[in-house]
Short mmCIF file of C-alpha atoms and ligand atoms in Angstrom, two decimals:
data_model
loop_
_atom_site.label_atom_id
_atom_site.label_comp_id
_atom_site.label_asym_id
_atom_site.label_seq_id
_atom_site.Cartn_x
_atom_site.Cartn_y
_atom_site.Cartn_z
CA UNK A 915 0.00 0.00 0.00
CA UNK A 916 1.19 3.47 -0.76
CA UNK A 917 0.75 4.53 2.87
CA UNK A 918 3.97 2.58 3.52
CA UNK A 919 5.86 4.69 1.06
CA UNK A 920 8.90 6.48 2.42
CA UNK A 921 9.15 10.25 1.97
CA UNK A 922 11.47 9.86 -1.03
CA UNK A 923 9.15 7.25 -2.55
CA UNK A 924 6.23 9.66 -2.13
CA UNK A 925 8.15 12.36 -4.01
CA UNK A 926 8.89 9.82 -6.72
CA UNK A 927 5.23 8.91 -6.93
CA UNK A 928 4.40 12.56 -7.71
CA UNK A 929 7.25 12.53 -10.22
CA UNK A 930 5.90 9.45 -12.00
CA UNK A 931 2.35 10.78 -12.07
CA UNK A 932 3.59 13.96 -13.76
CA UNK A 933 5.98 12.12 -16.08
CA UNK A 934 3.08 10.10 -17.46
CA UNK A 935 1.87 13.30 -19.16
CA UNK A 936 5.23 13.87 -20.85
CA UNK A 937 6.95 12.19 -23.77
CA UNK A 938 10.43 11.81 -22.28
CA UNK A 939 12.77 8.85 -22.75
CA UNK A 940 12.43 6.50 -19.72
CA UNK A 941 16.21 6.47 -19.13
CA UNK A 942 16.31 10.23 -18.90
CA UNK A 943 13.39 10.19 -16.46
CA UNK A 944 15.32 7.69 -14.34
CA UNK A 945 18.34 10.00 -14.33
CA UNK A 946 16.29 13.05 -13.36
CA UNK A 947 14.63 11.10 -10.55
CA UNK A 948 17.78 9.54 -9.06
CA UNK A 949 19.63 11.05 -6.15
CA UNK A 950 23.16 11.60 -7.48
CA UNK A 951 25.18 11.52 -4.25
CA UNK A 952 24.68 11.11 -0.54
CA UNK A 953 27.37 11.65 2.06
CA UNK A 954 26.80 10.05 5.44
CA UNK A 955 28.82 11.30 8.36
CA UNK A 956 29.28 10.29 12.00
CA UNK A 957 31.49 12.38 14.24
CA UNK A 958 32.09 12.77 17.95
CA UNK A 959 30.78 15.63 20.05
CA UNK A 960 32.36 16.51 23.37
CA UNK A 961 29.40 17.54 25.50
CA UNK A 962 29.57 20.33 28.05
CA UNK A 963 29.65 17.79 30.90
CA UNK A 964 32.79 16.18 29.42
CA UNK A 965 31.07 13.07 28.02
CA UNK A 966 31.35 12.07 24.37
CA UNK A 967 28.47 11.44 21.98
CA UNK A 968 28.32 10.34 18.35
CA UNK A 969 26.39 12.66 16.03
CA UNK A 970 24.86 11.36 12.78
CA UNK A 971 24.53 13.66 9.81
CA UNK A 972 23.95 13.61 6.04
CA UNK A 973 24.22 15.76 2.94
CA UNK A 974 22.47 14.73 -0.26
CA UNK A 975 22.99 16.21 -3.71
CA UNK A 976 20.03 15.06 -5.73
CA UNK A 977 20.95 16.62 -9.05
CA UNK A 978 23.98 18.12 -10.74
CA UNK A 979 22.24 19.08 -13.98
CA UNK A 980 22.93 22.59 -12.73
CA UNK A 981 25.55 23.51 -10.18
CA UNK A 982 25.93 24.32 -7.38
CA UNK A 983 23.49 22.05 -5.57
CA UNK A 984 21.33 24.09 -3.20
CA UNK A 985 19.23 23.31 -0.18
CA UNK A 986 18.91 23.80 3.54
CA UNK A 987 20.40 22.05 6.54
CA UNK A 988 17.91 20.61 9.00
CA UNK A 989 18.49 19.85 12.68
CA UNK A 990 15.77 17.46 13.81
CA UNK A 991 15.21 13.96 15.15
CA UNK A 992 13.33 13.06 11.95
CA UNK A 993 16.55 13.33 9.91
CA UNK A 994 17.67 10.17 8.10
CA UNK A 995 19.01 9.23 4.70
CA UNK A 996 15.60 8.90 3.09
CA UNK A 997 14.49 12.28 4.42
CA UNK A 998 17.51 14.18 3.08
CA UNK A 999 17.16 12.45 -0.29
CA UNK A 1000 13.47 13.37 -0.47
CA UNK A 1001 14.11 16.96 0.57
CA UNK A 1002 17.03 17.25 -1.89
CA UNK A 1003 14.79 15.94 -4.68
CA UNK A 1004 12.11 18.49 -3.77
CA UNK A 1005 14.82 21.17 -4.02
CA UNK A 1006 15.71 20.06 -7.56
CA UNK A 1007 12.08 20.36 -8.68
CA UNK A 1008 11.50 23.56 -6.68
CA UNK A 1009 14.45 25.35 -8.29
CA UNK A 1010 13.20 24.33 -11.74
CA UNK A 1011 9.63 25.50 -10.96
CA UNK A 1012 10.81 28.99 -9.99
CA UNK A 1013 13.58 29.15 -12.62
CA UNK A 1014 16.45 29.37 -10.13
CA UNK A 1015 19.56 27.80 -11.73
CA UNK A 1016 20.59 25.19 -9.16
CA UNK A 1017 20.52 21.46 -8.65
CA UNK A 1018 18.83 20.24 -5.46
CA UNK A 1019 20.62 19.44 -2.22
CA UNK A 1020 19.75 18.98 1.43
CA UNK A 1021 21.59 18.30 4.66
CA UNK A 1022 20.53 17.13 8.04
CA UNK A 1023 21.87 16.48 11.50
CA UNK A 1024 19.91 14.07 13.66
CA UNK A 1025 19.59 16.07 16.87
CA UNK A 1026 16.85 17.64 18.95
CA UNK A 1027 18.23 21.16 19.36
CA UNK A 1028 16.40 21.58 22.68
CA UNK A 1029 18.70 18.93 24.19
CA UNK A 1030 21.92 20.84 23.48
CA UNK A 1031 23.51 24.05 24.74
CA UNK A 1032 24.37 26.80 22.25
CA UNK A 1033 28.15 26.04 22.49
CA UNK A 1034 27.35 22.37 21.76
CA UNK A 1035 25.28 23.34 18.71
CA UNK A 1036 28.15 25.54 17.56
CA UNK A 1037 30.63 22.64 17.89
CA UNK A 1038 28.26 20.34 15.97
CA UNK A 1039 27.79 22.93 13.20
CA UNK A 1040 31.48 23.67 12.78
CA UNK A 1041 32.44 19.99 12.76
CA UNK A 1042 29.67 19.21 10.26
CA UNK A 1043 30.97 22.01 7.99
CA UNK A 1044 34.51 20.69 8.33
CA UNK A 1045 33.33 17.22 7.26
CA UNK A 1046 31.52 18.72 4.25
CA UNK A 1047 34.69 20.60 3.23
CA UNK A 1048 36.77 17.41 3.56
CA UNK A 1049 34.62 15.57 1.03
CA UNK A 1050 33.92 18.50 -1.28
CA UNK A 1051 30.25 18.71 -0.33
CA UNK A 1052 30.25 22.48 0.20
CA UNK A 1053 31.53 25.45 -1.79
CA UNK A 1054 30.21 28.40 -3.84
CA UNK A 1055 30.28 26.37 -7.06
CA UNK A 1056 29.67 22.92 -5.54
CA UNK A 1057 26.96 22.85 -2.93
CA UNK A 1058 25.52 25.81 -1.04
CA UNK A 1059 23.47 25.11 2.12
CA UNK A 1060 20.92 27.42 3.77
CA UNK A 1061 18.69 27.38 6.88
CA UNK A 1062 15.92 24.84 7.30
CA UNK A 1063 14.00 23.36 10.23
CA UNK A 1064 15.98 23.86 13.46
CA UNK A 1065 18.66 26.12 11.93
CA UNK A 1066 18.83 29.85 11.31
CA UNK A 1067 21.23 32.63 10.39
CA UNK A 1068 23.22 31.81 13.55
CA UNK A 1069 24.26 28.39 12.20
CA UNK A 1070 24.89 29.89 8.75
CA UNK A 1071 27.33 32.38 10.34
CA UNK A 1072 29.26 29.49 11.95
CA UNK A 1073 29.30 27.65 8.63
CA UNK A 1074 30.69 30.58 6.64
CA UNK A 1075 33.25 31.31 9.35
CA UNK A 1076 34.46 27.70 9.39
CA UNK A 1077 34.56 27.51 5.60
CA UNK A 1078 36.44 30.83 5.34
CA UNK A 1079 39.00 29.80 7.91
CA UNK A 1080 39.79 26.64 5.91
CA UNK A 1081 40.41 28.61 2.70
CA UNK A 1082 41.37 32.14 3.70
CA UNK A 1083 42.40 33.11 0.19
CA UNK A 1084 39.04 32.29 -1.38
CA UNK A 1085 37.53 35.67 -2.24
CA UNK A 1086 34.11 34.13 -2.86
CA UNK A 1087 34.01 32.08 0.34
CA UNK A 1088 30.94 33.98 1.55
CA UNK A 1089 28.94 32.38 -1.26
CA UNK A 1090 29.42 28.91 0.32
CA UNK A 1091 26.16 29.26 2.27
CA UNK A 1092 23.10 31.52 2.22
CA UNK A 1093 20.74 32.77 4.90
CA UNK A 1094 23.68 34.41 6.69
CA UNK A 1095 23.34 37.45 8.95
CA UNK A 1096 23.55 40.65 6.88
CA UNK A 1097 26.85 41.53 8.63
CA UNK A 1098 28.33 38.24 7.35
CA UNK A 1099 27.35 38.69 3.70
CA UNK A 1100 23.65 37.92 4.03
CA UNK A 1101 21.06 39.73 1.96
CA UNK A 1102 18.28 41.90 3.39
CA UNK A 1103 14.96 40.05 3.36
CA UNK A 1104 16.28 36.45 3.38
CA UNK A 1105 14.99 35.60 6.87
CA UNK A 1106 11.39 36.36 5.98
CA UNK A 1107 11.67 35.28 2.32
CA UNK A 1108 10.07 31.82 2.56
CA UNK A 1109 7.08 33.15 4.51
CA UNK A 1110 6.77 36.15 2.19
CA UNK A 1111 6.93 33.82 -0.81
CA UNK A 1112 4.14 31.68 0.71
CA UNK A 1113 2.08 34.83 1.10
CA UNK A 1114 2.64 35.81 -2.56
CA UNK A 1115 1.72 32.28 -3.69
CA UNK A 1116 -1.48 32.17 -1.65
CA UNK A 1117 -2.38 35.68 -2.80
CA UNK A 1118 -1.98 34.56 -6.43
CA UNK A 1119 -4.07 31.44 -5.91
CA UNK A 1120 -6.97 33.28 -4.25
CA UNK A 1121 -6.99 35.93 -6.96
CA UNK A 1122 -8.18 33.47 -9.64
CA UNK A 1123 -11.95 33.90 -9.78
CA UNK A 1124 -12.69 30.66 -11.59
CA UNK A 1125 -10.72 28.59 -9.03
CA UNK A 1126 -12.23 30.36 -6.01
CA UNK A 1127 -15.73 29.88 -7.42
CA UNK A 1128 -15.16 26.12 -7.55
CA UNK A 1129 -14.14 26.21 -3.89
CA UNK A 1130 -17.12 28.38 -2.93
CA UNK A 1131 -14.83 31.24 -1.91
CA UNK A 1132 -14.60 34.89 -2.87
CA UNK A 1133 -11.39 36.17 -4.39
CA UNK A 1134 -8.86 38.04 -2.26
CA UNK A 1135 -7.34 37.50 1.15
CA UNK A 1136 -9.56 39.87 3.05
CA UNK A 1137 -11.43 38.03 5.80
CA UNK A 1138 -10.16 34.58 4.78
CA UNK A 1139 -9.87 32.28 7.79
CA UNK A 1140 -6.34 30.91 8.10
CA UNK A 1141 -4.77 28.27 10.36
CA UNK A 1142 -0.99 27.98 10.67
CA UNK A 1143 0.77 24.89 12.04
CA UNK A 1144 4.25 25.76 13.38
CA UNK A 1145 5.22 29.32 14.23
CA UNK A 1146 8.88 29.04 13.27
CA UNK A 1147 10.64 31.01 10.60
CA UNK A 1148 8.31 30.07 7.74
CA UNK A 1149 5.02 29.79 9.67
CA UNK A 1150 5.46 32.99 11.63
CA UNK A 1151 6.31 35.10 8.58
CA UNK A 1152 3.59 33.53 6.40
CA UNK A 1153 1.03 34.21 9.15
CA UNK A 1154 2.28 37.76 9.63
CA UNK A 1155 2.10 38.70 5.93
CA UNK A 1156 -1.32 37.06 5.51
CA UNK A 1157 -2.59 38.83 8.63
CA UNK A 1158 -1.18 42.19 7.47
CA UNK A 1159 -3.04 41.74 4.20
CA UNK A 1160 -6.41 41.26 5.90
CA UNK A 1161 -6.62 37.49 6.46
CA UNK A 1162 -7.90 36.28 9.82
CA UNK A 1163 -5.62 33.93 11.76
CA UNK A 1164 -8.20 31.78 13.55
CA UNK A 1165 -5.84 29.14 14.92
CA UNK A 1166 -2.14 28.44 15.36
CA UNK A 1167 -0.30 25.44 16.73
CA UNK A 1168 3.13 24.89 18.16
CA UNK A 1169 4.76 21.87 19.81
CA UNK A 1170 3.05 22.76 23.12
CA UNK A 1171 -0.50 22.90 21.74
CA UNK A 1172 -3.17 24.69 19.72
CA UNK A 1173 -4.87 28.07 20.08
CA UNK A 1174 -8.25 28.77 18.51
CA UNK A 1175 -10.44 31.82 18.22
CA UNK A 1176 -13.03 31.68 15.46
CA UNK A 1177 -13.30 35.47 15.39
CA UNK A 1178 -9.54 35.79 14.72
CA UNK A 1179 -6.53 35.87 17.07
CA UNK A 1180 -4.87 39.20 17.81
CA UNK A 1181 -1.69 38.11 16.05
CA UNK A 1182 0.65 40.84 17.28
CA UNK A 1183 -0.47 40.40 20.89
CA UNK A 1184 -0.06 36.65 20.55
CA UNK A 1185 3.53 37.02 19.33
CA UNK A 1186 4.40 39.36 22.24
CA UNK A 1187 2.73 36.92 24.64
CA UNK A 1188 4.78 34.05 23.23
CA UNK A 1189 8.01 36.06 23.48
CA UNK A 1190 7.22 36.87 27.14
CA UNK A 1191 6.04 33.42 28.27
CA UNK A 1192 7.96 31.16 25.87
CA UNK A 1193 4.73 29.43 24.85
CA UNK A 1194 1.44 30.05 23.03
CA UNK A 1195 -0.49 28.20 25.75
CA UNK A 1196 -3.32 29.94 27.61
CA UNK A 1197 -3.22 33.07 25.48
CA UNK A 1198 -6.04 35.19 26.96
CA UNK A 1199 -9.30 35.21 25.01
CA UNK A 1200 -8.55 32.11 22.91
CA UNK A 1201 -9.36 28.44 23.40
CA UNK A 1202 -6.14 26.66 24.37
CA UNK A 1203 -5.74 22.93 23.67
CA UNK A 1204 -2.81 20.61 24.52
CA UNK A 1205 -2.87 18.67 21.25
CA UNK A 1206 -0.98 20.48 18.46
CA UNK A 1207 -2.51 18.30 15.73
CA UNK A 1208 -6.07 19.53 16.48
CA UNK A 1209 -5.23 22.73 14.60
CA UNK A 1210 -5.17 20.83 11.30
CA UNK A 1211 -8.81 19.81 11.58
CA UNK A 1212 -10.47 23.04 12.76
CA UNK A 1213 -12.74 25.03 10.40
CA UNK A 1214 -10.94 27.49 8.11
CA UNK A 1215 -10.53 28.51 4.47
CA UNK A 1216 -6.74 28.13 4.24
CA UNK A 1217 -4.63 25.68 6.22
CA UNK A 1218 -0.90 26.42 6.25
CA UNK A 1219 1.16 23.50 7.57
CA UNK A 1220 4.61 25.01 8.29
CA UNK A 1221 6.33 22.44 10.52
CA UNK A 1222 7.40 19.05 9.16
CA UNK A 1223 6.42 16.38 6.62
CA UNK A 1224 3.66 13.75 6.95
CA UNK A 1225 1.24 15.87 8.98
CA UNK A 1226 -1.86 15.34 6.83
CA UNK A 1227 -2.13 11.62 6.26
CA UNK A 1228 -4.71 9.06 5.28
CA UNK A 1229 -5.77 9.01 8.96
CA UNK A 1230 -6.80 12.67 9.27
CA UNK A 1231 -7.38 13.68 5.61
CA UNK A 1232 -11.16 13.30 5.96
CA UNK A 1233 -11.20 15.63 8.96
CA UNK A 1234 -9.50 18.50 7.14
CA UNK A 1235 -12.06 21.30 6.79
CA UNK A 1236 -9.87 23.75 4.84
CA UNK A 1237 -10.67 24.47 1.19
CA UNK A 1238 -7.04 25.30 0.45
CA UNK A 1239 -4.01 23.55 1.93
CA UNK A 1240 -0.96 25.75 1.43
CA UNK A 1241 2.19 23.64 1.82
CA UNK A 1242 4.61 26.03 3.51
CA UNK A 1243 6.51 23.02 4.91
CA UNK A 1244 8.08 20.39 2.69
CA UNK A 1245 5.92 17.30 2.24
CA UNK A 1246 3.29 18.06 4.93
CA UNK A 1247 0.60 16.16 2.99
CA UNK A 1248 1.34 12.50 2.20
CA UNK A 1249 0.75 11.10 -1.28
CA UNK A 1250 -2.32 9.16 -0.12
CA UNK A 1251 -3.75 12.20 1.64
CA UNK A 1252 -3.09 14.30 -1.46
CA UNK A 1253 -5.28 11.93 -3.44
CA UNK A 1254 -8.02 11.98 -0.79
CA UNK A 1255 -8.04 15.78 -0.57
CA UNK A 1256 -8.13 16.15 -4.35
CA UNK A 1257 -11.09 13.75 -4.54
CA UNK A 1258 -12.87 16.06 -2.10
CA UNK A 1259 -12.06 19.10 -4.26
CA UNK A 1260 -9.55 20.63 -1.84
CA UNK A 1261 -6.93 22.79 -3.53
CA UNK A 1262 -3.32 22.00 -2.55
CA UNK A 1263 -0.69 24.65 -3.20
CA UNK A 1264 2.33 22.37 -3.56
CA UNK A 1265 5.55 22.78 -1.57
CA UNK A 1266 7.76 22.75 -4.68
CA UNK A 1267 6.07 26.00 -5.66
CA UNK A 1268 4.80 27.57 -2.45
CA UNK A 1269 7.90 27.54 -0.26
CA UNK A 1270 10.34 28.40 -3.07
CA UNK A 1271 10.71 31.98 -1.81
CA UNK A 1272 13.60 30.92 0.42
CA UNK A 1273 15.74 29.48 -2.35
CA UNK A 1274 14.82 32.40 -4.62
CA UNK A 1275 16.19 34.97 -2.18
CA UNK A 1276 19.13 32.67 -1.39
CA UNK A 1277 19.93 32.94 -5.09
CA UNK A 1278 19.93 36.75 -4.77
CA UNK A 1279 22.24 36.44 -1.75
CA UNK A 1280 24.62 34.13 -3.64
CA UNK A 1281 24.74 36.58 -6.56
CA UNK A 1282 25.45 39.42 -4.10
CA UNK A 1283 28.33 37.43 -2.59
CA UNK A 1284 29.81 36.60 -6.00
CA UNK A 1285 29.65 40.23 -7.13
CA UNK A 1286 31.11 41.40 -3.79
CA UNK A 1287 28.70 44.33 -3.56
CA UNK A 1288 25.32 45.11 -2.10
CA UNK A 1289 22.48 44.72 -4.59
CA UNK A 1290 21.51 48.10 -6.06
CA UNK A 1291 24.72 49.77 -4.87
CA UNK A 1292 25.52 51.33 -8.22
CA UNK A 1293 21.98 52.19 -9.38
CA UNK A 1294 20.22 53.71 -6.37
CA UNK A 1295 21.56 57.28 -6.64
CA UNK A 1296 21.37 57.27 -10.44
CA UNK A 1297 17.74 56.16 -10.30
CA UNK A 1298 16.97 58.86 -7.71
CA UNK A 1299 18.57 61.60 -9.82
CA UNK A 1300 16.77 60.47 -12.97
CA UNK A 1301 13.40 60.35 -11.18
CA UNK A 1302 13.99 63.80 -9.67
CA UNK A 1303 14.80 65.20 -13.13
CA UNK A 1304 11.59 63.71 -14.56
CA UNK A 1305 9.53 65.21 -11.73
CA UNK A 1306 11.23 68.59 -12.19
CA UNK A 1307 10.40 68.47 -15.91
CA UNK A 1308 6.74 67.81 -15.03
CA UNK A 1309 6.85 70.70 -12.53
CA UNK A 1310 8.20 73.02 -15.22
CA UNK A 1311 5.57 71.91 -17.72
CA UNK A 1312 2.77 72.45 -15.17
CA UNK A 1313 4.28 75.67 -13.83
CA UNK A 1314 3.63 74.29 -10.33
CA UNK A 1315 5.96 73.03 -7.55
CA UNK A 1316 5.37 69.66 -5.82
CA UNK A 1317 5.84 69.25 -2.08
CA UNK A 1318 9.60 68.43 -1.63
CA UNK A 1319 8.64 65.57 0.73
CA UNK A 1320 6.52 64.02 -2.04
CA UNK A 1321 9.37 64.45 -4.54
CA UNK A 1322 11.82 62.75 -2.15
CA UNK A 1323 9.41 59.83 -1.67
CA UNK A 1324 8.46 59.34 -5.31
CA UNK A 1325 12.00 59.78 -6.63
CA UNK A 1326 13.56 57.35 -4.15
CA UNK A 1327 15.89 54.75 -5.70
CA UNK A 1328 15.54 51.09 -4.80
CA UNK A 1329 17.33 49.75 -1.71
CA UNK A 1330 18.53 46.16 -1.51
CA UNK A 1331 15.37 45.12 0.35
CA UNK A 1332 13.14 46.66 -2.36
CA UNK A 1333 15.02 44.78 -5.07
CA UNK A 1334 14.90 41.51 -3.15
CA UNK A 1335 11.18 41.77 -2.43
CA UNK A 1336 10.26 42.76 -5.97
CA UNK A 1337 12.44 39.98 -7.41
CA UNK A 1338 10.74 37.52 -5.07
CA UNK A 1339 7.25 38.74 -5.99
CA UNK A 1340 8.01 38.55 -9.71
CA UNK A 1341 9.38 35.01 -9.32
CA UNK A 1342 6.37 33.75 -7.37
CA UNK A 1343 3.82 35.42 -9.68
CA UNK A 1344 5.46 34.16 -12.89
CA UNK A 1345 5.85 30.61 -11.56
CA UNK A 1346 2.19 30.50 -10.50
CA UNK A 1347 1.10 31.59 -13.97
CA UNK A 1348 3.30 28.89 -15.52
CA UNK A 1349 1.81 26.18 -13.31
CA UNK A 1350 -1.76 27.38 -13.91
CA UNK A 1351 -1.17 27.37 -17.68
CA UNK A 1352 0.06 23.76 -17.49
CA UNK A 1353 -2.93 22.83 -15.34
CA UNK A 1354 -5.34 24.41 -17.82
CA UNK A 1355 -3.76 22.65 -20.78
CA UNK A 1356 -4.28 19.19 -19.26
CA UNK A 1357 -7.53 17.59 -18.24
CA UNK A 1358 -8.00 16.93 -14.52
CA UNK A 1359 -4.50 17.84 -13.49
CA UNK A 1360 -4.00 19.21 -9.99
CA UNK A 1361 -1.50 21.95 -9.12
CA UNK A 1362 1.07 19.54 -7.66
CA UNK A 1363 1.14 17.46 -10.82
CA UNK A 1364 1.28 20.65 -12.90
CA UNK A 1365 4.25 21.91 -10.86
CA UNK A 1366 6.05 18.57 -11.35
CA UNK A 1367 5.29 18.66 -15.08
CA UNK A 1368 6.78 22.16 -15.20
CA UNK A 1369 9.93 21.05 -13.34
CA UNK A 1370 10.50 17.78 -15.20
CA UNK A 1371 10.10 19.34 -18.64
CA UNK A 1372 12.60 22.11 -17.83
CA UNK A 1373 15.17 19.67 -16.37
CA UNK A 1374 14.75 17.32 -19.35
CA UNK A 1375 15.57 20.17 -21.74
CA UNK A 1376 18.66 20.97 -19.66
CA UNK A 1377 19.85 17.36 -19.85
CA UNK A 1378 19.12 17.12 -23.56
CA UNK A 1379 21.13 20.25 -24.23
CA UNK A 1380 23.97 19.11 -21.98
CA UNK A 1381 24.33 15.75 -23.66
CA UNK A 1382 25.18 12.82 -21.44
CA UNK A 1383 28.70 12.75 -20.03
CA UNK A 1384 30.46 9.71 -21.53
P1 NAD B 1286 11.72 26.32 12.21
O1 NAD B 1286 12.57 25.38 12.98
O2 NAD B 1286 12.08 27.77 12.18
O3 NAD B 1286 10.19 26.25 12.70
C1 NAD B 1286 9.42 25.10 12.78
C2 NAD B 1286 8.43 25.28 13.92
O4 NAD B 1286 7.48 24.21 13.89
C3 NAD B 1286 9.11 25.26 15.28
O5 NAD B 1286 8.74 26.42 16.01
C4 NAD B 1286 8.56 23.98 15.93
O6 NAD B 1286 8.44 24.08 17.34
C5 NAD B 1286 7.22 23.83 15.26
N1 NAD B 1286 6.68 22.47 15.27
C6 NAD B 1286 7.34 21.29 15.16
N2 NAD B 1286 6.49 20.26 15.20
C7 NAD B 1286 5.25 20.79 15.34
C8 NAD B 1286 3.95 20.24 15.43
N3 NAD B 1286 3.76 18.92 15.39
N4 NAD B 1286 2.91 21.09 15.54
C9 NAD B 1286 3.08 22.42 15.59
N5 NAD B 1286 4.30 23.00 15.50
C10 NAD B 1286 5.37 22.20 15.38
O7 NAD B 1286 11.66 25.71 10.75
P2 NAD B 1286 11.31 26.48 9.39
O8 NAD B 1286 12.58 26.97 8.80
O9 NAD B 1286 10.19 27.41 9.61
O10 NAD B 1286 10.84 25.25 8.50
C11 NAD B 1286 9.50 24.73 8.56
C12 NAD B 1286 9.22 23.94 7.30
O11 NAD B 1286 9.41 24.79 6.15
C13 NAD B 1286 10.12 22.73 7.06
O12 NAD B 1286 9.37 21.73 6.42
C14 NAD B 1286 11.17 23.26 6.11
O13 NAD B 1286 11.78 22.24 5.33
C15 NAD B 1286 10.33 24.19 5.25
N6 NAD B 1286 11.09 25.22 4.54
C16 NAD B 1286 11.88 26.10 5.20
C17 NAD B 1286 12.56 27.08 4.49
C18 NAD B 1286 13.38 28.14 5.18
O14 NAD B 1286 13.82 29.08 4.49
N7 NAD B 1286 13.60 28.10 6.48
C19 NAD B 1286 12.46 27.13 3.10
C20 NAD B 1286 11.63 26.21 2.44
C21 NAD B 1286 10.95 25.27 3.18
#
């Protein structure tokens, strides 16, 4: 039964479903589907109490049809070889869907970060980086990690520092990893990029009248009831941008439980409450429940799973009340549950499209590191001067002066953050249109299959043009 499929097998099932719509040589399909290399590492950690422990870690490079390979590093107890291979494969398809020129990669360290001190996590991260360097599994042109579940810009700073110290003469060393702090070569807007990208994707989906009509929904985000599972980097930012744009966050869940308020949670107050108490539990005015999985089955329009894979399964698929499931996490809906939800007419915004904002902005960061200059550095003042001249010409033609404050605002040149956000928006909008076009041109094809069709056809063209290495 397909419910026994591993995560990687589930990804391959989506791949095969999509491939059946394409006329591509079976051997080439096999090559696209295969995971090219996996590096398995075990190394010792000296714990703060003096004891020694063995840490298990992996890095998978799913595809080298474009280099470098790109994908996050996850710190979680779920990490194993199959998981990194599945996540690396999703990265390959994701990059192709959003036209970012990378192969897919993913790394993982099997630890529960709550069990380790910060110095221990630093030792683990630096040793892991060292092991990747030793086997050529990291480098600006080879394989470029980024944050994922359980990691953040803090770990990326340790990675770049370790990498740099092992090759001090490498001018492009900063490009060995993305998602770094801005002071360490990071790009403005990377931290929130995945959540912002999810917001753009959901906004695109709910703007299509024909699709919303089928779901019995109005277009637009205003007043839409949203539930978010996992308030980490991706979930928090997705919720924040959706909330800022008028959606109603009716429930959230974290490891400690679920909060529900059908009239909408006061999101800002909730975040301050969580910062103060360290938990979402017992937030005043909302119903607090101990079970985090309840959140998935409460009434809403849009459900945003933003924690880990295999959350919506054959067991709870029938209880899902959402009309749209927006996969902010990777693989949150199993293959069986996908089928069930589609049979019930639920729209799934697939991970390989929806959470691609992170890798998109990582691409901008990598380009920034390779060009050794802030994005927009050379154009900002020029743009400002040109805009001011245009406004002055209009003033002269009208014989009327504008308010200098208005001129300063309108003439303003783009900062790095403006360029990053507009590049991200463009990427997410264009990719959605591409997927929708594919969906429309096939009968009964869902968005996940359409996204896979988009990815596979682009990768196949790449391989065909490359020729096969003898
Ligand atoms: P994160 O570690 O910042 O946050 C995850 C949050 O989920 C944590 O706060 C955790 O406590 C919570 N959580 C875990 N299990 C839960 C459960 N059962 N119920 C409710 N909450 C739970 O991780 P992240 O970077 O936000 O990543 C989340 C997902 O998004 C992962 O699947 C990851 O692969 C995917 N993703 C992340 C990025 C990125 O840029 N960080 C990019 C693309 C995809």
